[in-house]
Tab-separated table of C-alpha atoms and ligand atoms in Angstrom:
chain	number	residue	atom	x	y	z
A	885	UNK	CA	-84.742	80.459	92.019
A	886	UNK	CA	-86.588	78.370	94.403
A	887	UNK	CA	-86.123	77.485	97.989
A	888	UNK	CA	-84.557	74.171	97.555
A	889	UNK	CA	-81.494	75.773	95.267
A	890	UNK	CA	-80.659	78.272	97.743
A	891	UNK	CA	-79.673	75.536	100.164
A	892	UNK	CA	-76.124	74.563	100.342
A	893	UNK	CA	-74.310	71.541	100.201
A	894	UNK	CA	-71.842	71.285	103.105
A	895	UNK	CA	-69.989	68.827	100.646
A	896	UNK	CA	-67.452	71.397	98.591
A	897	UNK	CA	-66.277	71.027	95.304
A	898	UNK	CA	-63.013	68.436	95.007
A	899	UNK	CA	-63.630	67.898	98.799
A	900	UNK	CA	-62.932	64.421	99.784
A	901	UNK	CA	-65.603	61.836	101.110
A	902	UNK	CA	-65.454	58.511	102.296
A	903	UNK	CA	-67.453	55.616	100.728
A	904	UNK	CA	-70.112	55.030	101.282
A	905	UNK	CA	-71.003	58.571	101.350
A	906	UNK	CA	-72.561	58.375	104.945
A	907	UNK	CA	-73.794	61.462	106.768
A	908	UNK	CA	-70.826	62.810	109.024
A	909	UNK	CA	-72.538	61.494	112.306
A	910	UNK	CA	-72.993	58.284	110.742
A	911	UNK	CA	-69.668	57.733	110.354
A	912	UNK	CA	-68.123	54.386	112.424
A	913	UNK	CA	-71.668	53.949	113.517
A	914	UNK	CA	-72.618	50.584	114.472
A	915	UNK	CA	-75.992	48.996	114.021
A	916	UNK	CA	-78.329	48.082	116.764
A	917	UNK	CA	-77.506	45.059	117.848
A	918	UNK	CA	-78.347	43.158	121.126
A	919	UNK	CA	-76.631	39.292	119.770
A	920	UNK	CA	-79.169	37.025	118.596
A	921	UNK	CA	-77.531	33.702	119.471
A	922	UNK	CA	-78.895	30.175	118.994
A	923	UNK	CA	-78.573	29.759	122.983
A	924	UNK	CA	-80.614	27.338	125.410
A	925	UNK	CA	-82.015	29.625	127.759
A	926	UNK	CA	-82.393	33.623	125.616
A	927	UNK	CA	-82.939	36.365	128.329
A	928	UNK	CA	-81.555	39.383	127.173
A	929	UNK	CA	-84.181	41.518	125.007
A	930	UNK	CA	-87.166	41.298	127.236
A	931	UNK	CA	-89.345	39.192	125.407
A	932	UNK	CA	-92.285	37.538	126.560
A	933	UNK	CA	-91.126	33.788	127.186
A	934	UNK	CA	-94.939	31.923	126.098
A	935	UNK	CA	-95.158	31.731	122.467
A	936	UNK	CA	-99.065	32.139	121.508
A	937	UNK	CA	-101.632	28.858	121.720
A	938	UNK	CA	-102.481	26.685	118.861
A	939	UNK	CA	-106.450	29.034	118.685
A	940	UNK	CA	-104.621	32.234	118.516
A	941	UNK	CA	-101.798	30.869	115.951
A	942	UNK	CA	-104.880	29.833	114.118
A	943	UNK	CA	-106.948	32.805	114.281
A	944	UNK	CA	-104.208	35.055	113.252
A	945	UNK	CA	-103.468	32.686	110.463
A	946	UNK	CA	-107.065	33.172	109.517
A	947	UNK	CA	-106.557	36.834	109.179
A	948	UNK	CA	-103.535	36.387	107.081
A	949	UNK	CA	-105.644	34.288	104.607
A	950	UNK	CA	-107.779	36.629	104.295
A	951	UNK	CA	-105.471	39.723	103.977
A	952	UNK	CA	-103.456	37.853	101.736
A	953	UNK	CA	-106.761	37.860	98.969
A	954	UNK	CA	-106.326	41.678	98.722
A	955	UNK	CA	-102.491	42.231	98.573
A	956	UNK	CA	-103.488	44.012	95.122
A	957	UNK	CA	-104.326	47.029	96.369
A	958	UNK	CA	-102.480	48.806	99.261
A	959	UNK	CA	-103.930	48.393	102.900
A	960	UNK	CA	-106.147	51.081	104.340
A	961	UNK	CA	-103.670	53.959	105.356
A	962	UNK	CA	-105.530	55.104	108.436
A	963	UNK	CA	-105.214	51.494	109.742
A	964	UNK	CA	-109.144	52.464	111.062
A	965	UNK	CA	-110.005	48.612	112.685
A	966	UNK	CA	-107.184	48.429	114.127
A	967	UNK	CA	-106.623	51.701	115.607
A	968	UNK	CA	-110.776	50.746	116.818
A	969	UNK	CA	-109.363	47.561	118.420
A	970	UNK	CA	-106.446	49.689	120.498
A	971	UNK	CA	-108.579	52.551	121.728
A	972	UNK	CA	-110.922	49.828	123.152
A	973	UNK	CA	-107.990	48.071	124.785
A	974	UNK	CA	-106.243	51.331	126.230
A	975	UNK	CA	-109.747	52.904	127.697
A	976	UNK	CA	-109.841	49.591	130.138
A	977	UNK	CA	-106.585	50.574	131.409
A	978	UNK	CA	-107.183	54.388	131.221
A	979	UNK	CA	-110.186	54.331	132.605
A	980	UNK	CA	-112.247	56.381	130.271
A	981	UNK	CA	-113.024	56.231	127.273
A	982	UNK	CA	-110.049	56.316	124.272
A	983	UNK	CA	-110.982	57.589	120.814
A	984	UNK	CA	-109.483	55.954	117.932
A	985	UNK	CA	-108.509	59.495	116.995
A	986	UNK	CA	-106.146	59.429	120.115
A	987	UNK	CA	-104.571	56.183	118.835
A	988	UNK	CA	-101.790	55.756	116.581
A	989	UNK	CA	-99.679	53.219	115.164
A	990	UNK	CA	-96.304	52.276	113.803
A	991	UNK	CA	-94.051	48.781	113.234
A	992	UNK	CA	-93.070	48.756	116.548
A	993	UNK	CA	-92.312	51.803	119.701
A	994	UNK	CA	-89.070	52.510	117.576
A	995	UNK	CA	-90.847	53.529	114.786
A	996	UNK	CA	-93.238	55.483	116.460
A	997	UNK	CA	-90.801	57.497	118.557
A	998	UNK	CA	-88.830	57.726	115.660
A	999	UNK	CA	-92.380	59.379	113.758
A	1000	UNK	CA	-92.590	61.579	117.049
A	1001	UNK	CA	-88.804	63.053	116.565
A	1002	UNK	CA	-89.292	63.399	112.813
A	1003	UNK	CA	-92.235	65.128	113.772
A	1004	UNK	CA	-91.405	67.618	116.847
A	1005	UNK	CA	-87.458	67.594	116.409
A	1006	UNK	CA	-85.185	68.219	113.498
A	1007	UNK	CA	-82.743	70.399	112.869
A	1008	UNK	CA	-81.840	72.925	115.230
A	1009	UNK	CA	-84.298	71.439	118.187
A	1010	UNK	CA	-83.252	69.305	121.446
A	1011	UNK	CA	-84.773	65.996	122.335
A	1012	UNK	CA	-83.952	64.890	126.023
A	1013	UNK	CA	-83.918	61.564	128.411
A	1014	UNK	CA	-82.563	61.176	131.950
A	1015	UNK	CA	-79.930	58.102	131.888
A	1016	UNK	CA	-79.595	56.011	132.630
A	1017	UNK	CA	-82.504	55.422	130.092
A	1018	UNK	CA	-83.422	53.128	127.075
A	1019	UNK	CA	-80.358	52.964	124.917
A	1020	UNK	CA	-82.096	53.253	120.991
A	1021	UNK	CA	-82.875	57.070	122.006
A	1022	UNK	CA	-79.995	58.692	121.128
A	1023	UNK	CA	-80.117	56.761	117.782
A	1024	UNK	CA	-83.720	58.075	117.211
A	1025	UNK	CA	-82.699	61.480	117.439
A	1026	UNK	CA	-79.811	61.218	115.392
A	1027	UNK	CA	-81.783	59.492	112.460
A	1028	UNK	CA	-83.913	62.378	112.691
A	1029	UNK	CA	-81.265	64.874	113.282
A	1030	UNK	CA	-82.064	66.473	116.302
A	1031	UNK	CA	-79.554	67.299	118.830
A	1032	UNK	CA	-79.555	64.677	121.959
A	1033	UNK	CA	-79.104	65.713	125.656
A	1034	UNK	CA	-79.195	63.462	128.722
A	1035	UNK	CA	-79.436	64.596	132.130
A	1036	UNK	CA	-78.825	62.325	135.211
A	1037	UNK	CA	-81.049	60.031	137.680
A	1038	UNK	CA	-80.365	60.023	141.140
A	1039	UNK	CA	-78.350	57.194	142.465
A	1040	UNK	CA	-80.861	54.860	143.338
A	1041	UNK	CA	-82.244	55.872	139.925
A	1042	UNK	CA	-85.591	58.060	140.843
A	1043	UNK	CA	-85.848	60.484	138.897
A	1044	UNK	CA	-84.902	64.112	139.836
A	1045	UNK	CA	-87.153	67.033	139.174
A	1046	UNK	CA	-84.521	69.778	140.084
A	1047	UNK	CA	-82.058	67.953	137.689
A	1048	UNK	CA	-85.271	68.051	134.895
A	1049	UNK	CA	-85.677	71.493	135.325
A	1050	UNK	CA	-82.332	72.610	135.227
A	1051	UNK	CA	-82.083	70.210	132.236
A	1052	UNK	CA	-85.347	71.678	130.197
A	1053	UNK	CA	-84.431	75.769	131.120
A	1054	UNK	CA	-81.082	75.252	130.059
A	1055	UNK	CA	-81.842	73.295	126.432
A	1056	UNK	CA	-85.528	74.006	125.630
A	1057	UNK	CA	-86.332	70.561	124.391
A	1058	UNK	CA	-89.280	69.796	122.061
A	1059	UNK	CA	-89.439	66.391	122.689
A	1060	UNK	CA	-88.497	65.128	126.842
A	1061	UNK	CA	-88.014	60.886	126.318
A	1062	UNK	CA	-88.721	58.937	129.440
A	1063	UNK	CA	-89.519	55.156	129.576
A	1064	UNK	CA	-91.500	54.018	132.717
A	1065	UNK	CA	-91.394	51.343	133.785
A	1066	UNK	CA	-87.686	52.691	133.087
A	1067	UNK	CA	-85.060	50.338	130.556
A	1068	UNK	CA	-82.614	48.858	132.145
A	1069	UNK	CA	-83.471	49.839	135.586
A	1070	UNK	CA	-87.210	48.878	135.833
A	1071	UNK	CA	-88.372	52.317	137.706
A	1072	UNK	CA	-91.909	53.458	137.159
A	1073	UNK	CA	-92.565	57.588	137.456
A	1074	UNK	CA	-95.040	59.008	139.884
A	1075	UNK	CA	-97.526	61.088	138.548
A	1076	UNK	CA	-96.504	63.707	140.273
A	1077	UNK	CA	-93.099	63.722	137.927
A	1078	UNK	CA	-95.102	63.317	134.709
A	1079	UNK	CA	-97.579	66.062	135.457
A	1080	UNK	CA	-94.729	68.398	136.662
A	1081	UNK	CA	-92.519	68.169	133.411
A	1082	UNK	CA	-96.148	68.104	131.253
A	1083	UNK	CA	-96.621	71.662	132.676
A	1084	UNK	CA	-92.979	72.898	133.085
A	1085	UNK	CA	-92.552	71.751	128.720
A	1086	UNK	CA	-96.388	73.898	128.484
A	1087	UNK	CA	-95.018	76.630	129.763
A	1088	UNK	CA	-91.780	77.195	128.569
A	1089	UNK	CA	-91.342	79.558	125.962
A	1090	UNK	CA	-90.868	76.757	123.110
A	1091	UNK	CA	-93.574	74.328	124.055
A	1092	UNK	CA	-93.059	70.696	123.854
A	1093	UNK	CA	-94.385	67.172	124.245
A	1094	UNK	CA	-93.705	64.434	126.855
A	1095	UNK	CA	-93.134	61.226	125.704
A	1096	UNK	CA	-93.927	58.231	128.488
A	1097	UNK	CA	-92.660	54.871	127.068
A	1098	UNK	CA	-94.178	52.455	128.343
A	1099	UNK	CA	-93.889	49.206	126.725
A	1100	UNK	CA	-93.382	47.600	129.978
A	1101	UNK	CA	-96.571	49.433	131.595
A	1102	UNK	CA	-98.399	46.272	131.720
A	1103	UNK	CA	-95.900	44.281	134.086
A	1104	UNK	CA	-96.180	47.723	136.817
A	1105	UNK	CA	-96.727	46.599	140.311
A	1106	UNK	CA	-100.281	46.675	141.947
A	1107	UNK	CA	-100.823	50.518	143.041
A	1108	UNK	CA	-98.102	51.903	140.108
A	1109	UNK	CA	-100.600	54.036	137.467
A	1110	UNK	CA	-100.441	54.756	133.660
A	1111	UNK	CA	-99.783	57.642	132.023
A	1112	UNK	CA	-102.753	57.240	130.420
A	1113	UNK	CA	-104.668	58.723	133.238
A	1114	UNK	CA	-103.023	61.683	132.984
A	1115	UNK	CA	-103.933	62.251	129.355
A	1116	UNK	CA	-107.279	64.113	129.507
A	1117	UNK	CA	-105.096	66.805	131.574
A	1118	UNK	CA	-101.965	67.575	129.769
A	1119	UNK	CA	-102.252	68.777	125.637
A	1120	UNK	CA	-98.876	67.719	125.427
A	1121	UNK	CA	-98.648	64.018	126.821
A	1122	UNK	CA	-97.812	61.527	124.270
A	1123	UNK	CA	-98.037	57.603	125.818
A	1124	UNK	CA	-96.627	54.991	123.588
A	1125	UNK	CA	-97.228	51.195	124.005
A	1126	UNK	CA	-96.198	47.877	122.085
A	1127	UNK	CA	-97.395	44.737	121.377
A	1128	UNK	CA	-93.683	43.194	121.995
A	1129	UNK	CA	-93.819	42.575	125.369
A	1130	UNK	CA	-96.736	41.804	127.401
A	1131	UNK	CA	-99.168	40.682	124.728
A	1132	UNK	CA	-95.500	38.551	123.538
A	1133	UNK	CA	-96.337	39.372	119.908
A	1134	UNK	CA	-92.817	41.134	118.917
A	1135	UNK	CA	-92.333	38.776	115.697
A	1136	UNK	CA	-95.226	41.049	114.565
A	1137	UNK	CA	-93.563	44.631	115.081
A	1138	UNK	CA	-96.751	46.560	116.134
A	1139	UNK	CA	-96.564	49.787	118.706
A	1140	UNK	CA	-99.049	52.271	118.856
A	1141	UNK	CA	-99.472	55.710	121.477
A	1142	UNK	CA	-102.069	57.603	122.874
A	1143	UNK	CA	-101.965	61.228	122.803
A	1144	UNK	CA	-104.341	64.280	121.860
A	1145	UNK	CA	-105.589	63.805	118.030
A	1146	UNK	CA	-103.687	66.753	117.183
A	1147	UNK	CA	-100.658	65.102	117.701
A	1148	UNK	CA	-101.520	62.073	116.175
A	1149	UNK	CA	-102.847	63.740	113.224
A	1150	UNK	CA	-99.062	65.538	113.162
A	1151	UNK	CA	-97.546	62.229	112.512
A	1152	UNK	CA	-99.436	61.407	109.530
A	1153	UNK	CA	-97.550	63.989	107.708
A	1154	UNK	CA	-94.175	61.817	108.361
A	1155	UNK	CA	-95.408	58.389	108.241
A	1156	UNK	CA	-93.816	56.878	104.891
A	1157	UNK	CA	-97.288	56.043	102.486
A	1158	UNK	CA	-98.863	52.958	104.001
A	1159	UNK	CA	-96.857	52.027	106.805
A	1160	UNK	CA	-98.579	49.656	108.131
A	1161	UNK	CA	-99.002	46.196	105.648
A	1162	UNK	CA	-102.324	44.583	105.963
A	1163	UNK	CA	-100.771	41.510	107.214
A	1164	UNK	CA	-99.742	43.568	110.181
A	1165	UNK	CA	-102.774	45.231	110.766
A	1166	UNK	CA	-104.449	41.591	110.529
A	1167	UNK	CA	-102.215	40.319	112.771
A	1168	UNK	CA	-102.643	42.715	115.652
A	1169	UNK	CA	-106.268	43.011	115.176
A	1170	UNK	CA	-106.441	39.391	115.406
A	1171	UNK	CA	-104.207	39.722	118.213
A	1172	UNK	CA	-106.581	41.843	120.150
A	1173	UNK	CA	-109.430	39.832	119.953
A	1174	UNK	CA	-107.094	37.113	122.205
A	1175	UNK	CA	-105.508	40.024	124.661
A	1176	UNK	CA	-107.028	38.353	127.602
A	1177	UNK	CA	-105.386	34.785	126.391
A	1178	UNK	CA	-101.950	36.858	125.429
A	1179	UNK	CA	-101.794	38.870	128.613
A	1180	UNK	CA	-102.806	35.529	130.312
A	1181	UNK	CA	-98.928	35.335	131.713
A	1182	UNK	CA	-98.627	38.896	132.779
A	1183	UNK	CA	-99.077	37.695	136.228
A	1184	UNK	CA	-97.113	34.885	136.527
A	1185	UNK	CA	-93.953	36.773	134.598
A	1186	UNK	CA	-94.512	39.552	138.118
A	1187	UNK	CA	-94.705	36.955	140.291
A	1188	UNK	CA	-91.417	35.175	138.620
A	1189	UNK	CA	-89.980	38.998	138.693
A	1190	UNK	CA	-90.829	39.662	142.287
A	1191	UNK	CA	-89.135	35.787	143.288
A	1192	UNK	CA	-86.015	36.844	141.031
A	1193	UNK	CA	-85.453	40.310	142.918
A	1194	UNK	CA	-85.557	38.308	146.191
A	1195	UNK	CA	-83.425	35.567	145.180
A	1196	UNK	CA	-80.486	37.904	143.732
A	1197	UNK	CA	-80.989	39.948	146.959
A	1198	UNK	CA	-80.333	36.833	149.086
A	1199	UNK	CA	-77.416	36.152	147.182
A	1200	UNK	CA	-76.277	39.682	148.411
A	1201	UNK	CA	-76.267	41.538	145.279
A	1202	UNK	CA	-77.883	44.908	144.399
A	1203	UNK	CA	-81.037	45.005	142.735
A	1204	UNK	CA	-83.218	47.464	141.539
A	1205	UNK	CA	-86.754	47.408	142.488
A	1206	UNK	CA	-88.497	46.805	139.368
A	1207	UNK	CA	-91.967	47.495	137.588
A	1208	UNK	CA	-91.430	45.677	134.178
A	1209	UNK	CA	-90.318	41.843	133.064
A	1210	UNK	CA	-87.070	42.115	133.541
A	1211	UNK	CA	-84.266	42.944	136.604
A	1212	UNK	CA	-80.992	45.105	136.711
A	1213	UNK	CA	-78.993	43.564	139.225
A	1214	UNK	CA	-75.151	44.157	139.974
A	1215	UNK	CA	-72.270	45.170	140.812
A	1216	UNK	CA	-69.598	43.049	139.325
A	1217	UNK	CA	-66.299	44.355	138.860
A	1218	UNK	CA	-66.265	42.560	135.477
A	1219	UNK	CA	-69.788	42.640	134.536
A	1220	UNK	CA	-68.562	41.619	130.829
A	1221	UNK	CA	-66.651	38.082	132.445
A	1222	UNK	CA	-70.063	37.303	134.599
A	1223	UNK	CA	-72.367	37.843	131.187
A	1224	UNK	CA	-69.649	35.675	129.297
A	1225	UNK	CA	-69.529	32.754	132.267
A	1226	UNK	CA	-73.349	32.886	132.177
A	1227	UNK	CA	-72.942	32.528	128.202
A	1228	UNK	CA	-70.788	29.506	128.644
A	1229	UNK	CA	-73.286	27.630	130.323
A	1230	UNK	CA	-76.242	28.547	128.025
A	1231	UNK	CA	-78.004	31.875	129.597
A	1232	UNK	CA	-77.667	34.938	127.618
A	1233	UNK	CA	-78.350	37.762	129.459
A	1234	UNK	CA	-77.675	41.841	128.786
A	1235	UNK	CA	-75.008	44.343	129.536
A	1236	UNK	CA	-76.236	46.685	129.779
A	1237	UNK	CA	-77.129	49.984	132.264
A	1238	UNK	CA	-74.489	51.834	134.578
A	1239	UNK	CA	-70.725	50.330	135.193
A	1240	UNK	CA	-71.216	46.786	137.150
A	1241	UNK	CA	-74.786	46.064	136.560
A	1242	UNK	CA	-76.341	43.356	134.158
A	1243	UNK	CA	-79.991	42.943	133.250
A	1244	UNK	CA	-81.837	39.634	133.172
A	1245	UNK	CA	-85.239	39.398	131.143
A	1246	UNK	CA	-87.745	36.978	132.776
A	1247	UNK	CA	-88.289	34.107	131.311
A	1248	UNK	CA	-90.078	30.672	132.524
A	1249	UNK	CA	-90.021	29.085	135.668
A	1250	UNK	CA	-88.002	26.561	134.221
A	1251	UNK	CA	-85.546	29.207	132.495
A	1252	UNK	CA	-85.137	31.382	135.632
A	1253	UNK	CA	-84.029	28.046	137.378
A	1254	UNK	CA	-81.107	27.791	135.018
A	1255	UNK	CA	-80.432	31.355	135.332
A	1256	UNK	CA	-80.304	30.982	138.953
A	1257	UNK	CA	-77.736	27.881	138.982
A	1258	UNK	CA	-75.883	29.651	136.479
A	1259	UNK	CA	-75.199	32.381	137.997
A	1260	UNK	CA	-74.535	30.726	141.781
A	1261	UNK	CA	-72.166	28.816	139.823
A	1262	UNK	CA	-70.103	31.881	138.273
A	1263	UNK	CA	-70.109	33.732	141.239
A	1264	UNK	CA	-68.602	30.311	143.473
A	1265	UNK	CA	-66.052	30.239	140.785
A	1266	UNK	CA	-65.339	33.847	140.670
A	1267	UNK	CA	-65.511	34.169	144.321
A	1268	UNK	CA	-62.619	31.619	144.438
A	1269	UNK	CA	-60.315	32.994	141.727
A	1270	UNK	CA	-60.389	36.250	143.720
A	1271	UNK	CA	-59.277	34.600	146.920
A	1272	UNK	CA	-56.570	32.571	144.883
A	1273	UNK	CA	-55.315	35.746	143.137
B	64	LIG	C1	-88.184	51.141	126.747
B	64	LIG	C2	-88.434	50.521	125.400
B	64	LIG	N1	-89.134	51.205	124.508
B	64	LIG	C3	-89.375	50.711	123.289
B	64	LIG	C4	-88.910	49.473	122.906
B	64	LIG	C5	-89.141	49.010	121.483
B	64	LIG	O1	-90.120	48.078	121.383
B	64	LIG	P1	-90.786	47.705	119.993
B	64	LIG	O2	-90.134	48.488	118.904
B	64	LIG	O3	-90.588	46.243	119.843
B	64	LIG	O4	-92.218	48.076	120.146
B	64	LIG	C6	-88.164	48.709	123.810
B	64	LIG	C7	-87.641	47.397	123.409
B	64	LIG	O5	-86.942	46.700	124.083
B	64	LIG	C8	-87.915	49.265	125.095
B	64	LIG	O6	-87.186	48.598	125.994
């Protein structure tokens, strides 16, 4: 008898199951899904609002031509140019230089933090965010069936290291979650935080890896630092990145991490064969060849940001100081009637973070003007229900 027939089914004999036959925790699931509506002004899944130029539509459809003349054969599984182009791209940001052995790359962040829980969690292991914190975690570790904690931010939502601890002695995670800049509230870690849980996960007597999100890293205020820094320190330090925001190439689904080439070499053995098609490997290598053009808006979409945080702060709402291309602002006591009004009149915006608060992505000058009216408008005509009531 082999291994595999020793294992059980937890299905008994003439036990009944629903249909589809989903997985007990799957059951009444939804699927992900911010709405896509056909709407004027779309600021609700942090996007990058400048669609590429006519060269870099052109070069990339250059690539595809020629990727296209070898969709015969499958495309080179270690995705080497391409993981060539990213190293060169993170070591200007890192500041030394990145190997392509410390690169790796999925269709999108969610893939690759799915690859890292597939990886380092499973069955019988913890994986562990502080909320509030990107909401497609939990769903990661429940695809890859590893038991989900969450421990708490402070109020004004830095993070708290005596909460972490308490969190990480208690439930000996192998995989700790954190975005920074931080979705939905914008909040970039210190260093200090990083290197502290880095050493506390090292330590502990079932060793574990960090994971830094940060697809919004390139929006961070002057004087905020990258993970990536921190790399050459900590074994355990796993950065991830994507193309989706900054470089505004999400149509293309490319994310990619930096970590020790141990690590990265760890997710080869869950990547499905040839995960990455050559026309996306084209496409994001053509794509880095224009990052200067594509990160072009970066810093014009901070200065919008920065203009946005002190407009909703002059209309006398909360807002938290933010680090990435998009603001969580509150607190409504119907948050759901303000995101609907703003719907009404063509802005589509998020609910999403703690009770109150709604998150706006930045978009153009032109679309953060309608925002702006929009929203003056709802709250004048919410303002006056609630003295009419
Ligand atoms: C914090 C964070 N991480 C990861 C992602 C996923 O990005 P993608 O899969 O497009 O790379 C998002 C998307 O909104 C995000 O907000």
């Amino acid at each position: 008898m082999n291994a595999q027939s020793e294992v059980r089914s937890e299905i008994q004999p003439g036990q009944q199951v629903t249909w589809p036959p989903l997985r007990t925790e799957l059951l009444g699931a939804e699927p992900y899904g911010a709405p896509q509506l056909d709407v004027p002004v779309a600021l609700n899944v942090n996007e990058n609002p400048y669609p590429p130029s006519r060269a870099v539509v052109d070069d990339i459809a250059g690539a595809v031509t020629l990727a296209a003349a070898t969709l015969n054969r499958y495309p080179d599984r270690e995705f080497t140019q391409l993981r060539t182009g990213l190293a060169a791209y993170l070591s200007q940001d890192a500041g030394y230089p990145v190997a392509p052995e410390q690169v790796w790359a999925a269709n999108g962040s969610n893939e690759v933090m799915l690859q890292i829980l597939q990886a380092f969690g499973g069955p019988g292991r913890t994986a562990v965010s502080f909320a509030p914190t990107y909401s497609m975690y939990p769903e990661y570790a429940r695809d890859a069936m590893t038991g989900w904690v969450t421990g708490r931010r402070r109020e004004d939502f830095s993070f708290d290291l005596d909460e972490a601890h308490r969190i990480i002695e208690e439930h000996r995670p192998s995989v700790v979650l954190l975005p920074s800049p931080n979705n939905p509230t914008g909040t970039a870690l210190p260093h200090e935080v990083i290197s502290e849980l880095c050493t506390l996960l090292d330590r502990s007597g079932a060793p574990g890896v960090v994971v830094i999100d940060e697809a919004y890293a390139e929006f961070r205020r002057a004087g905020t630092a990258s993970a990536l820094e921190l790399l050459p320190e900590h074994r355990n330090l796993m950065v991830t990145r994507t193309m989706s925001k900054a470089f505004a190439l999400a149509g293309a689904r490319l994310g990619y991490l930096a970590a020790a080439p141990e690590l990265c070499d760890a997710l080869r053995v869950v990547r499905l064969p040839y995960h990455l098609s050559a026309i996306t490997q084209a496409v994001a290598s053509a794509a880095l060849r224009h990052a200067d053009e594509l990160l072009g808006r970066v810093e014009e979409l901070r200065t919008e940001r920065d203009a946005t945080v002190e407009w909703l702060r002059a209309e006398g709402l909360e807002v938290a100081p933010s680090d990435a291309n998009f603001v969580l602002f509150g607190r409504f006591e119907d948050r759901q009637a303000v995101w609907q009004r703003l719907l009404d009149r063509g802005v589509l915006i998020r609910v999403t973070g703690p009770e109150g608060w709604l998150r706006v992505s930045i978009g153009t000058a032109a679309e953060m003007t309608a925002f702006k009216d929009a929203l003056r408008d709802v709250m004048t005509e919410v303002s006056r229900e609630v003295a009419t009531r």
